[in-house]
Coordinates of C-alpha atoms in Angstrom, one line a residue:
M97 CA 34.0 66.3 92.4
A98 CA 31.1 65.3 90.0
Y99 CA 29.0 68.0 91.4
K100 CA 31.6 70.4 90.6
G101 CA 31.8 69.1 87.5
I102 CA 28.3 69.9 86.8
K103 CA 28.5 73.3 88.2
L104 CA 31.4 74.0 85.7
G105 CA 28.9 72.9 82.8
T106 CA 31.6 69.8 81.9
I107 CA 28.9 67.1 83.0
S108 CA 25.7 67.1 81.5
S109 CA 22.3 64.8 81.7
N110 CA 23.1 63.4 78.3
Q111 CA 26.7 62.6 79.0
I112 CA 25.8 60.7 82.1
F113 CA 23.1 58.8 80.0
T114 CA 25.6 57.9 77.3
T115 CA 28.5 56.9 80.0
L116 CA 25.9 54.7 81.7
N117 CA 24.5 53.3 78.5
K118 CA 27.9 52.2 77.5
W119 CA 28.1 49.4 80.0
H120 CA 24.5 48.7 81.3
G121 CA 21.2 47.7 79.8
L122 CA 19.0 50.6 81.2
N123 CA 15.3 50.1 79.6
T124 CA 14.1 47.3 82.2
A125 CA 15.6 49.4 85.1
L126 CA 14.1 52.8 84.0
R127 CA 10.8 51.1 83.5
R128 CA 10.9 50.0 87.0
I129 CA 11.8 53.3 88.4
L130 CA 9.1 54.9 86.1
N131 CA 6.5 52.6 87.5
R132 CA 7.9 53.1 91.2
N133 CA 7.1 56.7 90.9
A134 CA 3.5 56.2 89.6
F135 CA 4.4 57.8 86.2
K136 CA 0.7 58.5 85.0
T137 CA 1.4 58.3 81.2
A138 CA 1.6 54.6 80.2
V139 CA 4.9 53.9 78.8
S140 CA 5.0 52.2 75.3
D141 CA 7.3 49.3 74.5
K142 CA 8.5 51.3 71.3
V143 CA 10.0 54.2 73.7
S144 CA 13.9 54.4 73.0
G145 CA 16.3 54.1 75.8
S146 CA 16.8 58.0 75.7
G147 CA 13.2 58.6 75.8
L148 CA 12.7 56.5 78.9
W149 CA 15.8 58.5 80.6
D150 CA 14.2 61.6 79.8
R151 CA 10.9 60.7 81.3
A152 CA 12.7 59.2 84.3
V153 CA 14.6 62.4 85.0
F154 CA 11.4 64.3 84.6
A155 CA 9.6 62.0 87.2
L156 CA 12.5 62.3 89.5
S157 CA 12.8 66.0 89.1
A158 CA 8.9 66.2 90.2
R159 CA 9.8 64.5 93.6
S160 CA 12.9 66.2 94.3
N161 CA 13.7 68.9 96.6
A162 CA 14.4 71.9 94.6
E163 CA 16.0 74.0 97.3
E164 CA 18.5 71.0 98.1
I165 CA 19.5 70.9 94.2
D166 CA 19.8 74.6 94.6
G167 CA 21.9 74.5 97.5
V168 CA 24.2 71.7 95.9
L169 CA 24.7 73.9 92.9
G170 CA 25.3 76.9 95.0
F171 CA 22.7 79.1 93.4
E172 CA 22.4 81.4 96.2
E173 CA 25.8 82.4 95.8
K174 CA 25.5 83.3 92.2
G175 CA 22.4 85.3 92.6
K176 CA 20.4 86.0 89.5
S177 CA 23.3 85.5 87.1
L178 CA 22.0 82.4 85.5
S179 CA 19.1 82.5 83.1
I180 CA 16.0 80.2 83.8
E181 CA 17.5 77.7 80.7
E182 CA 20.9 77.4 82.4
A183 CA 19.5 76.9 85.8
S184 CA 17.3 74.1 84.4
Y185 CA 20.3 72.7 82.2
F186 CA 22.3 72.4 85.8
R187 CA 19.3 70.9 87.8
E188 CA 18.7 68.3 85.3
A189 CA 22.3 67.1 85.4
I190 CA 22.0 66.7 89.3
V191 CA 19.0 65.0 89.0
A192 CA 20.2 62.7 86.2
L193 CA 23.4 61.8 88.4
R194 CA 20.9 60.7 91.0
L195 CA 18.8 58.8 88.6
A196 CA 22.0 57.0 87.4
K197 CA 22.8 55.9 91.1
E198 CA 19.1 54.8 91.3
V199 CA 19.4 52.5 88.1
I200 CA 22.7 51.0 89.5
K201 CA 20.9 50.2 92.9
V202 CA 18.0 48.5 91.1
Q203 CA 20.4 46.3 89.0
Q204 CA 22.2 45.6 92.3
G205 CA 19.1 44.4 93.8
W206 CA 18.3 41.9 91.1
R207 CA 21.8 40.3 91.8
G208 CA 21.3 40.2 95.6
N209 CA 20.8 36.5 95.9
A210 CA 23.8 35.6 93.6
I211 CA 26.1 37.9 95.6
A212 CA 24.6 36.2 98.9
D213 CA 25.4 32.8 97.3
L214 CA 28.9 34.0 96.3
N215 CA 29.9 35.1 99.7
R216 CA 28.6 31.8 101.3
S217 CA 30.6 29.7 98.8
G218 CA 33.6 31.8 98.6
R219 CA 33.7 31.6 94.8
F220 CA 34.8 34.4 92.7
S221 CA 32.6 36.1 90.1
R222 CA 34.2 39.0 87.9
S223 CA 30.8 40.1 86.9
L224 CA 29.3 40.4 90.3
A225 CA 32.5 42.0 91.7
N226 CA 32.0 44.7 88.9
S227 CA 28.5 45.0 89.5
C228 CA 29.3 46.1 93.3
T229 CA 32.0 48.8 92.1
D230 CA 29.5 50.3 89.0
W231 CA 28.9 53.4 90.9
P232 CA 32.4 54.6 91.7
C233 CA 33.6 53.3 88.4
L234 CA 30.8 55.7 86.8
L235 CA 32.0 58.6 88.5
F236 CA 35.6 57.8 87.6
D237 CA 34.3 57.7 83.7
L238 CA 32.6 60.9 83.9
L239 CA 35.1 62.9 85.7
S240 CA 38.0 61.7 83.5
Q241 CA 35.8 62.6 80.3
A242 CA 35.1 65.9 81.7
A243 CA 38.6 66.8 82.8
E244 CA 39.9 70.1 80.9
I245 CA 43.3 71.8 81.3
D246 CA 43.0 74.8 83.2
H247 CA 39.2 74.4 83.6
F248 CA 38.6 71.3 85.5
Q249 CA 41.3 69.1 86.5
P250 CA 40.1 66.5 89.1
K251 CA 42.4 64.2 91.0
L252 CA 41.4 61.5 93.4
V253 CA 43.2 60.8 96.9
I254 CA 42.3 57.4 98.4
N255 CA 43.6 57.3 102.1
N256 CA 44.5 53.9 103.5
I257 CA 43.2 51.7 100.6
E258 CA 44.8 48.6 102.5
I259 CA 41.8 49.0 104.7
L260 CA 39.4 48.0 102.0
R261 CA 41.7 45.1 100.9
N262 CA 41.7 43.7 104.5
A263 CA 37.8 44.6 105.4
M264 CA 35.7 41.9 106.9
L265 CA 32.3 41.3 105.3
T266 CA 29.4 42.1 107.7
D267 CA 26.4 41.4 105.3
D268 CA 25.5 40.3 101.9
S269 CA 24.9 43.8 100.4
T270 CA 28.2 43.5 98.5
V271 CA 31.1 41.2 97.9
C272 CA 34.0 40.7 100.3
G273 CA 36.3 43.5 100.8
S274 CA 39.4 42.0 99.0
M275 CA 37.2 41.3 95.8
Y276 CA 35.8 44.8 95.8
H277 CA 39.2 46.3 95.9
D278 CA 40.7 44.1 93.3
S279 CA 37.7 45.0 91.1
L280 CA 37.8 48.5 91.8
I281 CA 41.6 48.7 90.9
W282 CA 41.3 46.5 87.8
R283 CA 38.7 49.0 86.5
I284 CA 40.6 51.9 87.1
I285 CA 43.5 50.4 85.3
A286 CA 41.3 49.3 82.4
L287 CA 39.9 52.9 82.2
G288 CA 43.4 54.4 82.0
A289 CA 44.7 51.9 79.5
N290 CA 41.9 52.1 77.4
E291 CA 40.5 55.2 77.3
R292 CA 41.7 58.0 80.1
C293 CA 41.7 58.1 83.9
L294 CA 41.8 61.1 86.2
P295 CA 45.0 60.9 88.3
V296 CA 44.4 58.3 91.5
V297 CA 46.7 58.8 94.4
L298 CA 46.8 56.1 96.9
V299 CA 48.1 57.1 100.2
T300 CA 48.9 54.1 102.3
S301 CA 51.9 52.5 104.4
D302 CA 51.2 49.1 103.0
S303 CA 54.2 48.6 100.6
Y304 CA 52.1 46.0 98.7
Y305 CA 51.1 48.9 96.4
S306 CA 54.8 49.5 95.7
Y307 CA 56.4 45.9 95.2
Q308 CA 53.6 43.4 94.8
A309 CA 50.3 45.2 93.0
F310 CA 51.9 45.8 89.6
M311 CA 52.8 42.2 89.5
D312 CA 49.1 41.1 90.5
F313 CA 47.5 43.3 88.2
G314 CA 50.2 43.3 85.5
F315 CA 50.9 46.9 84.7
P316 CA 54.3 47.9 86.1
D317 CA 54.1 51.5 84.7
I318 CA 50.4 52.3 86.4
F319 CA 52.0 52.1 90.3
I320 CA 54.4 55.0 90.6
S321 CA 55.6 54.7 94.2
R322 CA 58.6 54.5 96.5
E323 CA 58.5 58.3 97.2
T324 CA 59.0 60.4 100.2
F325 CA 57.2 59.2 103.3
G326 CA 55.1 62.1 105.3
W327 CA 56.2 65.5 106.2
T328 CA 59.5 67.1 106.8
P329 CA 60.2 68.5 110.1
Q330 CA 59.6 72.1 108.9
E331 CA 56.2 71.0 107.3
A332 CA 55.1 69.1 110.5
K333 CA 56.0 71.8 112.8
M334 CA 53.9 74.4 110.9
H335 CA 50.8 71.9 110.9
V336 CA 51.1 70.8 114.6
V337 CA 52.9 73.3 116.7
S338 CA 50.6 75.5 118.8
D339 CA 47.1 74.0 117.5
Y340 CA 47.9 70.3 118.9
F341 CA 51.4 70.3 120.7
T342 CA 53.6 73.2 122.4
H343 CA 56.8 73.8 121.1
A344 CA 58.6 71.9 123.9
E345 CA 56.5 68.9 123.1
W346 CA 57.3 69.2 119.4
M347 CA 61.1 69.2 120.2
V348 CA 60.6 65.8 122.0
I349 CA 58.5 64.4 119.2
D350 CA 60.9 65.5 116.5
D351 CA 63.9 63.9 118.1
V352 CA 62.0 60.7 119.3
L353 CA 59.6 59.9 116.7
G354 CA 60.0 62.2 113.9
P355 CA 57.5 64.1 111.7
N356 CA 55.5 61.0 110.5
P357 CA 51.7 61.9 110.4
R358 CA 50.6 58.7 111.8
H359 CA 52.6 59.0 114.9
L360 CA 51.6 62.4 115.2
F361 CA 47.8 61.6 115.0
E362 CA 48.1 58.8 117.2
L363 CA 50.1 60.5 119.8
Y364 CA 47.7 63.3 119.8
V365 CA 44.6 60.9 120.5
L366 CA 46.7 59.4 123.3
K367 CA 47.3 62.8 124.6
Q368 CA 43.5 63.5 124.7
S369 CA 42.6 60.2 126.6
N370 CA 42.1 59.8 130.1
Y371 CA 45.2 57.8 130.5
Y372 CA 47.1 60.9 129.9
Q373 CA 45.2 62.9 132.1
K374 CA 45.8 60.6 135.0
L375 CA 49.4 60.1 134.3
M376 CA 49.9 64.0 134.4
D377 CA 48.1 64.3 137.6
N378 CA 51.4 62.7 138.8
E379 CA 53.6 65.3 139.5
A380 CA 56.4 63.3 138.8
S381 CA 55.2 62.4 135.3
T382 CA 56.3 64.5 132.0
F383 CA 55.1 64.5 128.4
E384 CA 58.4 62.1 127.7
D385 CA 56.3 59.5 129.8
I386 CA 53.4 59.6 127.3
V387 CA 55.9 59.4 124.3
D388 CA 57.5 56.1 125.8
A389 CA 54.0 54.7 126.4
Y390 CA 53.5 55.3 122.6
L391 CA 56.7 53.8 121.7
A392 CA 55.9 50.7 123.6
Y393 CA 52.5 50.7 121.9
L394 CA 54.1 51.0 118.3
Q395 CA 56.6 48.0 119.3
V396 CA 53.9 45.8 120.2
T397 CA 51.2 46.5 117.8
V398 CA 53.3 47.4 114.7
V399 CA 57.0 46.5 114.8
N400 CA 57.0 42.9 116.5
P401 CA 54.2 41.7 114.2
S402 CA 56.0 43.0 111.1
M403 CA 59.2 41.3 112.2
E404 CA 57.2 38.0 112.5
K405 CA 55.8 38.6 108.8
A406 CA 59.6 39.5 107.7
L407 CA 60.7 36.1 109.3
M408 CA 58.1 34.1 107.5
L409 CA 59.2 35.8 104.1
L410 CA 62.7 34.8 105.1
Q411 CA 61.9 31.2 105.8
K412 CA 59.8 31.3 102.3
F413 CA 63.2 32.5 100.8
A414 CA 65.3 29.5 102.3
D415 CA 62.6 27.1 101.3
D416 CA 62.8 28.4 97.7
A417 CA 66.5 28.4 97.7
R418 CA 66.3 24.6 98.8
S419 CA 63.7 24.0 95.8
G420 CA 66.1 25.8 93.2
K421 CA 63.4 28.7 92.6
I422 CA 66.3 31.2 93.5
L423 CA 68.8 32.4 90.6
D424 CA 72.4 31.5 91.2
D425 CA 73.4 35.0 90.8
R426 CA 71.5 35.9 93.7
L427 CA 73.2 33.3 95.9
R428 CA 76.7 34.2 94.6
F429 CA 79.8 33.6 96.4
G430 CA 80.2 35.9 99.6
A431 CA 76.9 36.5 99.9
P432 CA 75.9 36.5 103.8
W433 CA 72.4 34.4 102.8
R434 CA 74.3 32.0 100.6
H435 CA 73.8 29.1 102.6
P436 CA 70.2 28.7 103.7
P437 CA 69.4 25.4 105.7
S438 CA 68.8 22.5 103.3
S439 CA 66.6 20.9 105.9
K440 CA 62.7 21.1 105.8
D441 CA 62.8 21.4 109.6
H442 CA 60.6 24.7 110.5
T443 CA 62.8 25.5 113.8
T444 CA 66.0 25.1 111.6
R445 CA 64.6 27.6 109.2
L446 CA 63.3 30.0 111.8
E447 CA 66.7 30.2 113.6
W448 CA 68.4 30.8 110.2
A449 CA 65.9 33.5 109.4
K450 CA 66.0 35.2 112.8
I451 CA 70.0 35.3 112.5
Q452 CA 69.8 36.8 109.1
L453 CA 67.3 39.5 110.2
M454 CA 69.5 40.3 113.4
D455 CA 72.5 40.5 111.3
F456 CA 70.8 43.0 108.7
I457 CA 69.6 45.1 111.4
Q458 CA 73.1 45.3 113.0
S459 CA 74.4 46.3 109.9
L460 CA 71.8 48.9 109.3
V461 CA 72.6 50.3 112.9
N462 CA 76.3 50.2 111.8
T463 CA 75.3 52.6 109.0
E464 CA 73.5 55.0 111.0
F465 CA 70.0 53.9 109.4
G466 CA 71.1 55.6 106.1
I467 CA 71.9 53.5 102.9
N468 CA 72.3 54.8 99.6
Y469 CA 71.6 51.7 97.4
L470 CA 72.7 53.5 94.5
A471 CA 76.0 54.5 95.8
D472 CA 78.2 52.1 94.0
C473 CA 75.7 51.2 91.2
S474 CA 75.7 47.7 92.1
L475 CA 72.2 47.4 93.9
E476 CA 73.6 44.8 95.9
I477 CA 71.3 45.8 99.1
L478 CA 68.1 45.0 96.9
D479 CA 69.3 41.3 96.6
D480 CA 69.5 40.9 100.4
P481 CA 66.4 38.9 101.4
A482 CA 66.2 40.7 104.7
A483 CA 66.1 44.0 103.2
V484 CA 63.3 43.2 100.8
A485 CA 61.4 41.7 103.6
L486 CA 61.5 44.7 105.7
V487 CA 60.4 46.8 102.8
E488 CA 57.6 44.6 101.9
V489 CA 56.2 44.6 105.5
G490 CA 56.5 48.5 105.5
L491 CA 59.3 49.1 108.0
L492 CA 61.7 50.3 105.7
Y493 CA 61.2 52.4 102.5
A494 CA 63.1 52.9 99.3
Q495 CA 63.0 56.2 97.9
R496 CA 64.3 57.2 94.3
D497 CA 65.7 60.5 94.6
P498 CA 67.8 60.6 96.7
S499 CA 68.1 57.0 96.6
F500 CA 67.8 55.9 100.3
I501 CA 66.7 52.8 102.1
R502 CA 66.0 53.5 105.6
P503 CA 63.3 53.1 108.5
I504 CA 59.9 55.1 107.5
S505 CA 60.3 56.9 110.9
K506 CA 62.5 57.6 113.8
G507 CA 60.0 55.9 116.0
I508 CA 60.1 53.0 113.7
Q509 CA 63.9 53.1 113.8
R510 CA 63.9 53.0 117.8
C511 CA 61.7 50.1 117.8
L512 CA 63.9 48.1 115.4
V513 CA 66.9 48.5 117.8
R514 CA 64.8 47.5 120.7
W515 CA 63.9 44.3 118.7
L516 CA 67.5 43.6 118.2
V517 CA 68.4 44.1 121.7
Q518 CA 65.4 42.1 122.8
E519 CA 66.1 39.4 120.6
R520 CA 69.7 39.1 121.4
M521 CA 69.0 38.8 125.0
Q522 CA 66.7 35.9 124.5
L523 CA 69.2 33.8 122.3
S524 CA 70.3 30.4 123.6
Y525 CA 73.9 29.9 123.9
R526 CA 74.1 27.8 120.7
N527 CA 72.2 30.3 118.8
L528 CA 74.4 33.1 120.1
L529 CA 77.3 31.2 118.8
Q530 CA 75.6 31.2 115.5
Y531 CA 74.9 34.7 115.5
L532 CA 78.4 35.9 116.3
W533 CA 79.7 33.5 113.7
Q534 CA 77.5 35.0 111.2
R535 CA 78.5 38.5 112.1
V536 CA 82.2 37.8 112.1
I537 CA 82.5 35.4 109.1
R538 CA 79.6 36.2 106.8
G539 CA 78.1 39.2 108.3
R540 CA 76.6 42.0 106.3
S541 CA 78.6 45.3 105.8
Y542 CA 77.1 48.0 104.2
R543 CA 79.0 51.0 105.3
H544 CA 80.4 51.4 102.0
L545 CA 76.8 52.5 101.0
M546 CA 76.4 55.1 103.7
L547 CA 74.7 58.5 102.9
Q548 CA 77.3 60.4 100.7
E549 CA 78.3 64.1 100.8
G550 CA 75.6 65.9 98.6
Y551 CA 72.5 63.9 100.0
N552 CA 70.4 65.5 102.3
K553 CA 69.4 63.4 105.5

């Protein structure tokens, strides 16, 4: 995107220098780069920062590949439509962008030992974390300044950003993944709040960004979320039929898993594997067998671990209620979760949490997995700790218009039913009586919140 901004004339060498100079002392790094490039003329101590920048751009241009730069700028496509001055202007901007990266790399090298010590000690340093995100944040700043309506309107889509938040550290070249992630988000927010920032779209199945991030970062209006998930069936069919799946295979997928892009991608990978080839060599096997195998994979690797996390959240709710941290209004008369165990015993809290979760899933089944949480304007389901827990772990999603709460896909929906059946089969006689008593006496019923006429499924 920065290269495109340069080609459109909205990012110049001078703009790169000004933006970089706002946050960095450049003189020492530029002198180091000039010495490393064997700059023949001695550089006086009285030379200004902009003079050092111009000399460094010139030195870097001398050792850059002119054909490569012209290829980046697409001069071959433009032919001879540019004058020598215009071509030089664009080339200088490209070299200046590379020089900016070189400056940041030099300064990062000076902090190498400090970052290594930070990683060993496990402490936190905002300055060191920010130094590791200097390069992407410089690009954010440049692109945000360069944006013009109807001329250059960049936006950035970051897929699976939760991988960065949970990334493991493999060396000491940078800070840990969670610290890098937080620094990047903080600086994007600061840029948007204090100056201006291009639109940044985070595509993720981690509901942390919908329900927790705005509290952690303190900007509730920054994270606009809880929208639709994935493709509609028509969009998915247009993308995958004939290229990846046959029409007959698509009909099975749509009925069992739904149009969720993640399911489609993982199922296609499974279809290309040796396991699928061996399975299809058996005359008795069909495509439905591979879908069943994928559902089993989804159950074991996604749904069951997420349900364990949901149980932990419900146990925490019980502990908070015992400690008086839950508002009385949320524990009002008639609420199925009104009487969490007062004991500190872990087993008792786990049994209560499991019964609450099973009760909620059963009520979800009874509503055919479609709840309109604004149907009676009470928002009562949003007080339910089981509903909140399943949304937080990413198995359910809340959509604003129309106002649905339901599983993120048909595949997840099927896995939730399997989890409920499996847990019911494993209940002891005492726990089964507790569960039946919960269903009959205090059980949830959200049938009055089922999808109303006028809302599309």
